[in-house]
C-alpha cells in the first residue's frame, strides 16, 4: 500500500466505471466475461502486487466465469461483486504470502486499504472524476467556475455529499457536458451509452479487421473459429472491440491479444495502423476520447469532450434480433453464371456482381472442392480470389444449414463480415471428417490446365 497514489486511484475508478457501464443488466456471455476479467485484473494487479501475474489472471477469469445475472444487475450489484471478489482474494493472498497486518503488502479484507473506499463511489462521483480529469481542471479551478470552494469539489468527488440543482448546472457548464448527464436522477446509473456502440465512434471509423485473442484464452470460446472471430479492430483508431449477443460493440480493455501490425489489411483492403499502447488510467474507450495533442511528461492537458456528452443522454435502442437467413440449395451442375444468379436472390454481394458488366469467361482462380462423396474433385473458376472464396463460403453456409438446421451463429457472423476463409474453416471445424464439402486448394490457374 506504500506505493498507492493518485495514479492507482484513477485506474481503479476507471476500471470500475468500465465494469459497471459494460456489465450492468447484462447476461453472463463470453464478450462481457472477457471485459469483466480484464478490468478486474487491472484492479487486482494494483491491490495484490506480490502475486504472480498468471495467478492474478486465473483468479480474475474464474471470478468472471462464476458471476451470475444478479451480480451484474445494476451499478450497486457490480460494485458489490468486485468488493466481495477482492475480499475473498485478499484472504488467500495474505495467507499464500504469509503477510500480516504490519507488512506493507498486506491487504486487509475491507480494512484500511484505499481500494475499499473507491469501490463505494457512486456513478456520480466516478463521472465527476472522469470529467474533471478530462477537462484538466484542478479542484480550485473547477470550484471557482462553479462558485464553491475546492474542498466542496473534493467532497463531491469522494462521495461525501452531492451538489444541489444550481451547482449541477454550473458543473455541467464548466465541464462542457449536457446538464442531464449530471442530473440527480442519474447519480446511481452507469453511463452505458459510453460503452456500447453500433459502430466505432472514433473521428475516422473504417472497416473492421478480425483477430483472435491468442491461444492463451481458448476456454472462453466454444471453438477456435469463434475465438478467432472474437476481436474487431477499427481501422481508423485501432480500438479493439468484442460483440455481445445483441450485436453491440463493447470496448475491449488492454490485454495480450495480437495487435495488427503495419501493412495488415482489413476486410475491404484498407491498411490498419498499429495500435498504440494504452491503459485504463486514461479516459476509456479511447475511440470516444481524442487524446491530447503533444502531451508531454506530466503536463495536464485537456481531452476533447466527446460530442455524445454534449447532447442529452438517451436510452440505448433495443437492437432487433437478427433476421433468419434462409440459404437455398446450391445449383448443382451449373456454371458460375447460374450459381451467381441463384445466390443473388438473397446475397447482396452476389447481386452487385450479377449487375456488373460481363467480363471474360472464367478466370485464373480455381476452387477445388468435393460436393458429394461419390464425385471426384470439381473445379470452379472465378475472375478473382475474392470471388472464389465468396462462393466457397456460400457452399459452406448451405451445408451448415442443411446438416444442422438453423445456421451456425459463428459462421453467420463471419459470413456477414465477409470473412470467407474463416467461414470455410468453421465448416471444416464442425465437420472434421466430412467428405461432402472439402476445400482442397485455391490455385491461380485456368480450369483447362487440370
XYZ file of C-alpha atoms in Angstrom:
450
model
C 0.000 0.000 0.000
C 3.028 2.272 0.331
C 3.151 2.688 -3.453
C -0.502 3.737 -3.693
C -1.265 7.195 -5.007
C -3.484 9.221 -7.325
C -2.480 7.183 -10.367
C -3.673 3.976 -8.691
C -6.875 5.711 -7.578
C -7.545 6.791 -11.152
C -7.083 3.319 -12.622
C -9.349 1.627 -10.066
C -12.108 4.208 -10.607
C -11.795 3.821 -14.385
C -11.872 0.023 -14.202
C -14.999 0.080 -12.037
C -16.577 2.552 -14.463
C -15.876 0.192 -17.378
C -17.192 -2.793 -15.444
C -20.391 -1.043 -14.444
C -21.020 0.520 -17.850
C -20.479 -2.710 -19.766
C -21.903 -5.271 -17.358
C -24.933 -3.625 -15.760
C -28.064 -5.526 -16.640
C -26.071 -7.960 -18.768
C -26.231 -11.710 -19.049
C -23.038 -13.661 -18.490
C -21.799 -14.321 -22.005
C -18.273 -14.609 -23.439
C -17.936 -10.988 -24.606
C -18.872 -9.496 -21.242
C -16.888 -12.098 -19.300
C -13.783 -11.068 -21.242
C -14.303 -7.382 -20.407
C -15.041 -8.255 -16.770
C -11.923 -10.382 -16.321
C -9.644 -7.779 -17.878
C -10.986 -4.825 -15.903
C -10.905 -6.873 -12.696
C -7.344 -7.935 -13.473
C -6.290 -4.271 -13.811
C -7.537 -3.689 -10.244
C -6.014 -6.836 -8.782
C -2.582 -6.096 -10.244
C -2.552 -2.931 -8.125
C -4.088 -4.384 -4.967
C -2.043 -7.605 -4.889
C 1.423 -6.590 -6.147
C 3.279 -9.659 -4.822
C 1.066 -12.171 -6.626
C 2.301 -13.678 -9.887
C 0.595 -12.238 -12.956
C -0.569 -15.673 -14.130
C -2.243 -16.343 -10.768
C -3.984 -12.972 -10.881
C -5.239 -13.625 -14.421
C -6.564 -17.059 -13.453
C -8.320 -15.604 -10.396
C -9.922 -12.834 -12.457
C -11.112 -15.257 -15.126
C -12.546 -17.647 -12.527
C -14.424 -14.788 -10.815
C -15.886 -13.586 -14.127
C -16.970 -17.105 -15.014
C -18.653 -17.581 -11.666
C -20.663 -14.347 -11.809
C -24.430 -14.553 -12.159
C -27.010 -12.222 -13.684
C -27.758 -10.897 -10.174
C -24.090 -9.932 -9.693
C -24.316 -7.692 -12.767
C -27.881 -6.426 -12.352
C -27.030 -2.728 -11.806
C -24.241 -0.405 -10.661
C -24.580 -1.319 -6.984
C -24.539 -5.034 -7.810
C -21.395 -4.689 -9.941
C -19.556 -2.792 -7.199
C -20.704 -5.342 -4.625
C -19.427 -8.168 -6.843
C -15.994 -6.507 -7.169
C -15.903 -5.842 -3.399
C -16.731 -9.449 -2.499
C -14.306 -10.823 -5.093
C -11.415 -8.691 -3.824
C -12.198 -9.550 -0.194
C -12.109 -13.268 -0.992
C -8.878 -12.951 -2.960
C -7.314 -10.796 -0.228
C -7.661 -13.583 2.316
C -5.964 -16.147 0.066
C -3.339 -13.558 -0.978
C -2.301 -12.823 2.609
C -2.283 -16.499 3.540
C -0.300 -17.573 0.471
C 2.422 -14.953 1.016
C 2.298 -15.147 4.839
C 1.519 -11.456 5.155
C 0.392 -9.885 8.433
C -1.152 -6.546 9.305
C 2.217 -4.878 9.857
C 3.511 -5.941 6.400
C 3.412 -3.151 3.774
C 1.884 -5.504 1.164
C -0.851 -6.823 3.479
C -4.388 -6.280 2.188
C -6.957 -6.366 4.954
C -10.355 -7.540 3.690
C -12.476 -4.370 3.871
C -9.832 -2.737 6.011
C -7.776 0.427 5.604
C -6.678 -0.210 2.026
C -7.801 2.672 -0.270
C -9.482 0.302 -2.736
C -12.467 -0.303 -0.428
C -13.386 3.389 -0.306
C -13.001 3.650 -4.087
C -15.425 0.765 -4.604
C -18.067 2.677 -2.641
C -18.047 5.606 -5.089
C -21.375 6.109 -6.823
C -21.758 6.605 -10.553
C -21.984 10.364 -9.957
C -18.665 10.534 -8.089
C -16.921 8.447 -10.757
C -18.497 10.571 -13.518
C -17.316 13.787 -11.863
C -13.774 12.438 -11.538
C -13.720 11.381 -15.202
C -14.951 14.750 -16.476
C -12.715 16.752 -14.155
C -9.683 14.743 -15.239
C -10.602 15.015 -18.939
C -11.047 18.777 -18.615
C -7.697 19.027 -16.759
C -9.284 21.177 -14.072
C -7.967 21.339 -10.541
C -10.364 21.406 -7.598
C -9.515 25.085 -7.136
C -10.168 25.934 -10.792
C -13.375 23.912 -11.041
C -14.608 25.282 -7.723
C -14.025 28.804 -8.998
C -16.082 28.088 -12.117
C -18.925 26.636 -10.058
C -18.776 29.193 -7.244
C -17.779 26.833 -4.416
C -14.574 26.106 -2.555
C -12.069 23.473 -3.628
C -12.928 21.445 -0.535
C -16.531 21.155 -1.769
C -15.369 19.706 -5.094
C -13.339 17.193 -3.083
C -16.374 16.215 -1.010
C -18.427 15.584 -4.167
C -15.651 13.561 -5.830
C -15.198 11.479 -2.671
C -18.913 10.759 -2.384
C -19.298 12.508 0.971
C -22.015 14.826 -0.350
C -23.933 15.704 -3.521
C -24.353 19.078 -5.265
C -27.674 20.889 -5.496
C -29.511 21.701 -8.714
C -27.757 25.036 -9.246
C -24.332 23.534 -8.607
C -25.045 20.662 -11.008
C -25.923 23.076 -13.815
C -22.792 25.088 -13.109
C -20.687 21.908 -13.085
C -22.093 20.856 -16.460
C -21.298 24.258 -17.941
C -17.769 24.250 -16.553
C -17.091 20.715 -17.787
C -18.701 21.188 -21.215
C -21.362 18.465 -20.961
C -25.140 18.498 -21.271
C -26.734 19.192 -17.845
C -28.780 15.970 -17.881
C -25.591 13.889 -17.625
C -25.144 15.356 -14.122
C -28.818 15.292 -13.148
C -29.624 13.753 -9.771
C -31.739 11.061 -11.419
C -28.549 9.578 -12.904
C -26.494 9.531 -9.684
C -26.720 5.736 -9.329
C -26.920 4.870 -13.035
C -23.833 3.803 -15.008
C -23.199 5.554 -18.306
C -23.868 2.554 -20.527
C -24.052 4.902 -23.535
C -20.263 5.360 -23.262
C -19.544 1.643 -23.568
C -21.984 0.257 -26.179
C -21.873 1.266 -29.835
C -23.335 0.133 -33.138
C -20.095 1.202 -34.874
C -16.790 2.650 -33.733
C -17.352 6.241 -32.502
C -13.894 7.493 -33.473
C -13.409 10.514 -35.717
C -12.450 8.383 -38.744
C -14.188 4.997 -38.486
C -13.047 2.456 -41.037
C -13.619 -1.192 -41.870
C -13.021 -3.703 -39.101
C -10.278 -6.303 -39.044
C -10.788 -9.577 -37.197
C -8.159 -11.068 -34.920
C -8.264 -13.636 -32.142
C -7.350 -13.190 -28.508
C -4.459 -15.632 -28.738
C -4.289 -19.239 -27.659
C -3.741 -18.291 -24.006
C -7.504 -17.939 -23.541
C -9.038 -20.844 -25.501
C -11.632 -21.804 -22.888
C -13.580 -18.575 -23.307
C -14.962 -19.839 -26.617
C -16.937 -22.771 -27.901
C -14.422 -23.334 -30.678
C -11.196 -21.989 -32.205
C -13.200 -20.373 -35.013
C -15.284 -18.400 -32.521
C -12.107 -17.339 -30.732
C -10.522 -16.181 -33.981
C -13.590 -14.091 -34.764
C -13.853 -12.530 -31.305
C -11.874 -9.284 -31.682
C -12.810 -6.497 -34.110
C -10.147 -3.832 -34.711
C -11.197 -0.429 -36.041
C -9.049 0.562 -38.988
C -9.482 4.257 -38.132
C -8.329 4.468 -34.497
C -7.100 0.958 -33.658
C -9.656 0.410 -30.881
C -10.328 -3.254 -30.118
C -13.955 -4.379 -29.688
C -15.912 -7.507 -28.849
C -19.563 -8.072 -29.779
C -22.261 -9.076 -27.343
C -25.256 -11.247 -28.235
C -27.327 -8.189 -29.192
C -24.696 -7.022 -31.681
C -23.351 -4.071 -29.654
C -19.625 -3.355 -29.819
C -18.061 -3.387 -26.338
C -14.619 -1.754 -25.876
C -12.015 -4.375 -25.016
C -9.683 -3.277 -22.186
C -5.943 -3.632 -22.882
C -4.686 -7.214 -22.892
C -2.368 -9.672 -24.594
C -4.210 -10.247 -27.868
C -2.222 -9.774 -31.094
C -2.126 -6.193 -32.323
C -2.497 -5.563 -36.057
C 0.865 -4.553 -37.457
C 1.688 -2.015 -40.154
C 0.715 -3.446 -43.516
C -2.069 -5.681 -42.204
C -5.264 -5.295 -44.193
C -8.882 -5.328 -43.168
C -11.925 -6.766 -44.898
C -12.074 -4.157 -47.655
C -8.335 -3.954 -48.235
C -7.639 -0.744 -46.302
C -4.429 -0.710 -44.224
C -4.816 -0.910 -40.456
C -2.437 1.225 -38.429
C -0.521 -0.196 -35.478
C -2.373 0.249 -32.212
C -0.615 2.452 -29.626
C -0.126 1.220 -26.078
C -2.937 2.263 -23.731
C -4.054 1.642 -20.158
C -7.280 2.065 -18.249
C -5.970 5.048 -16.302
C -6.776 7.195 -19.355
C -10.368 8.098 -20.389
C -11.874 4.999 -21.951
C -12.675 3.862 -24.565
C -10.024 5.782 -26.414
C -12.134 5.656 -29.598
C -14.513 8.107 -27.888
C -11.922 10.460 -26.372
C -9.488 12.417 -28.502
C -6.047 12.186 -26.835
C -4.356 15.485 -26.052
C -2.133 16.703 -28.854
C 1.530 16.965 -27.987
C 1.123 15.798 -24.401
C 4.498 15.939 -22.673
C 5.501 14.379 -19.404
C 3.150 15.129 -16.533
C 1.658 18.252 -18.098
C -2.109 18.493 -17.568
C -3.743 18.726 -20.970
C -7.487 18.675 -21.511
C -9.135 15.988 -23.616
C -11.761 16.947 -26.143
C -15.194 16.262 -24.671
C -16.960 13.756 -26.965
C -19.933 15.103 -28.882
C -22.009 12.344 -27.289
C -21.667 14.068 -23.899
C -22.716 17.464 -25.240
C -26.159 16.084 -26.136
C -28.903 14.911 -23.808
C -28.326 11.235 -22.940
C -30.818 8.851 -24.482
C -31.598 5.260 -23.642
C -29.964 2.781 -25.991
C -32.463 1.470 -28.547
C -33.435 -2.164 -28.393
C -31.480 -3.879 -31.132
C -33.770 -6.133 -33.185
C -32.975 -9.796 -33.378
C -31.028 -10.817 -36.461
C -33.497 -11.933 -39.095
C -33.019 -15.587 -40.015
C -31.204 -16.065 -43.303
C -32.626 -18.834 -45.449
C -29.921 -20.270 -47.655
C -31.366 -22.074 -50.699
C -29.881 -25.247 -52.030
C -26.974 -24.669 -54.401
C -27.484 -25.009 -58.129
C -25.819 -28.311 -58.896
C -24.059 -28.957 -62.177
C -24.363 -25.363 -63.338
C -21.811 -22.863 -64.478
C -20.581 -19.943 -62.429
C -23.117 -17.559 -64.004
C -26.068 -19.761 -62.981
C -24.698 -20.161 -59.464
C -24.156 -16.418 -59.186
C -27.735 -15.703 -60.300
C -29.118 -18.152 -57.736
C -27.081 -16.641 -54.873
C -28.058 -13.128 -55.967
C -31.625 -13.828 -54.850
C -30.512 -13.404 -51.219
C -26.856 -12.244 -51.148
C -26.170 -8.525 -51.575
C -22.593 -9.040 -52.757
C -23.745 -11.504 -55.388
C -26.407 -9.059 -56.569
C -23.676 -6.489 -57.100
C -21.580 -8.953 -59.080
C -24.588 -10.079 -61.128
C -25.344 -6.495 -62.142
C -21.754 -5.704 -63.095
C -20.680 -5.572 -66.773
C -19.864 -9.006 -68.156
C -16.177 -9.743 -68.480
C -14.111 -12.548 -69.906
C -15.472 -16.012 -69.225
C -13.858 -17.946 -66.414
C -10.795 -16.628 -64.671
C -7.418 -17.561 -63.258
C -8.687 -18.565 -59.806
C -9.879 -22.152 -59.419
C -11.620 -23.522 -56.323
C -11.061 -27.274 -55.949
C -13.777 -28.951 -53.859
C -15.783 -32.116 -53.419
C -19.548 -31.621 -53.276
C -20.540 -35.273 -52.952
C -18.758 -38.371 -51.599
C -19.264 -40.193 -54.897
C -17.819 -37.418 -57.065
C -14.270 -36.571 -57.939
C -12.862 -33.155 -57.072
C -14.600 -30.392 -59.028
C -13.004 -27.236 -60.406
C -14.851 -23.922 -60.493
C -13.225 -20.838 -61.977
C -13.697 -17.233 -60.855
C -12.200 -13.939 -62.030
C -10.646 -13.084 -58.647
C -9.559 -14.872 -55.498
C -12.151 -12.901 -53.508
C -14.976 -14.193 -55.757
C -13.753 -17.779 -55.445
C -13.644 -17.613 -51.664
C -17.016 -15.875 -51.514
C -18.720 -18.661 -53.440
C -16.859 -21.302 -51.443
C -18.308 -19.676 -48.323
C -21.764 -19.876 -49.952
C -21.386 -23.646 -50.243
C -20.224 -23.917 -46.625
C -23.224 -21.906 -45.399
C -25.590 -24.087 -47.421
C -24.250 -27.317 -45.949
C -24.237 -25.885 -42.421
C -27.952 -25.167 -42.725
C -28.867 -28.439 -44.398
C -26.909 -30.511 -41.871
C -27.552 -28.595 -38.657
C -30.907 -26.873 -39.081
C -30.596 -23.179 -38.107
C -27.456 -21.513 -39.378
C -24.481 -21.648 -37.044
C -24.215 -18.260 -35.266
C -20.433 -18.004 -35.578
C -20.477 -18.884 -39.275
C -23.265 -16.370 -39.937
C -21.301 -13.610 -38.175
C -18.219 -14.458 -40.208
C -20.160 -14.607 -43.481
C -21.862 -11.266 -42.790
C -18.428 -9.769 -42.176
C -17.116 -11.194 -45.465
C -14.571 -13.368 -43.613
C -14.858 -16.090 -46.258
C -11.798 -18.249 -45.465
C -12.949 -18.388 -41.828
C -16.448 -19.485 -42.887
C -14.939 -22.423 -44.733
C -12.649 -23.175 -41.800
C -15.660 -23.058 -39.486
C -17.489 -25.696 -41.535
C -14.472 -27.992 -41.614
C -14.053 -27.493 -37.874
C -17.648 -28.546 -37.179
C -17.354 -31.477 -39.617
C -13.698 -32.599 -39.495
C -14.437 -35.990 -41.088
C -16.710 -34.765 -43.852
C -16.258 -35.775 -47.461
C -19.309 -33.866 -48.640
C -17.640 -30.483 -48.776
C -13.874 -30.396 -48.778
C -11.898 -27.378 -49.869
C -8.723 -28.897 -51.156
C -6.948 -25.919 -52.686
C -7.350 -22.476 -54.194
C -4.899 -22.049 -57.036
C -4.244 -19.262 -59.598
C -4.583 -21.440 -62.710
C -7.085 -21.898 -65.549
C -9.512 -24.810 -65.418
C -8.217 -26.083 -68.740
C -4.869 -26.850 -67.111
C -6.344 -29.655 -64.984
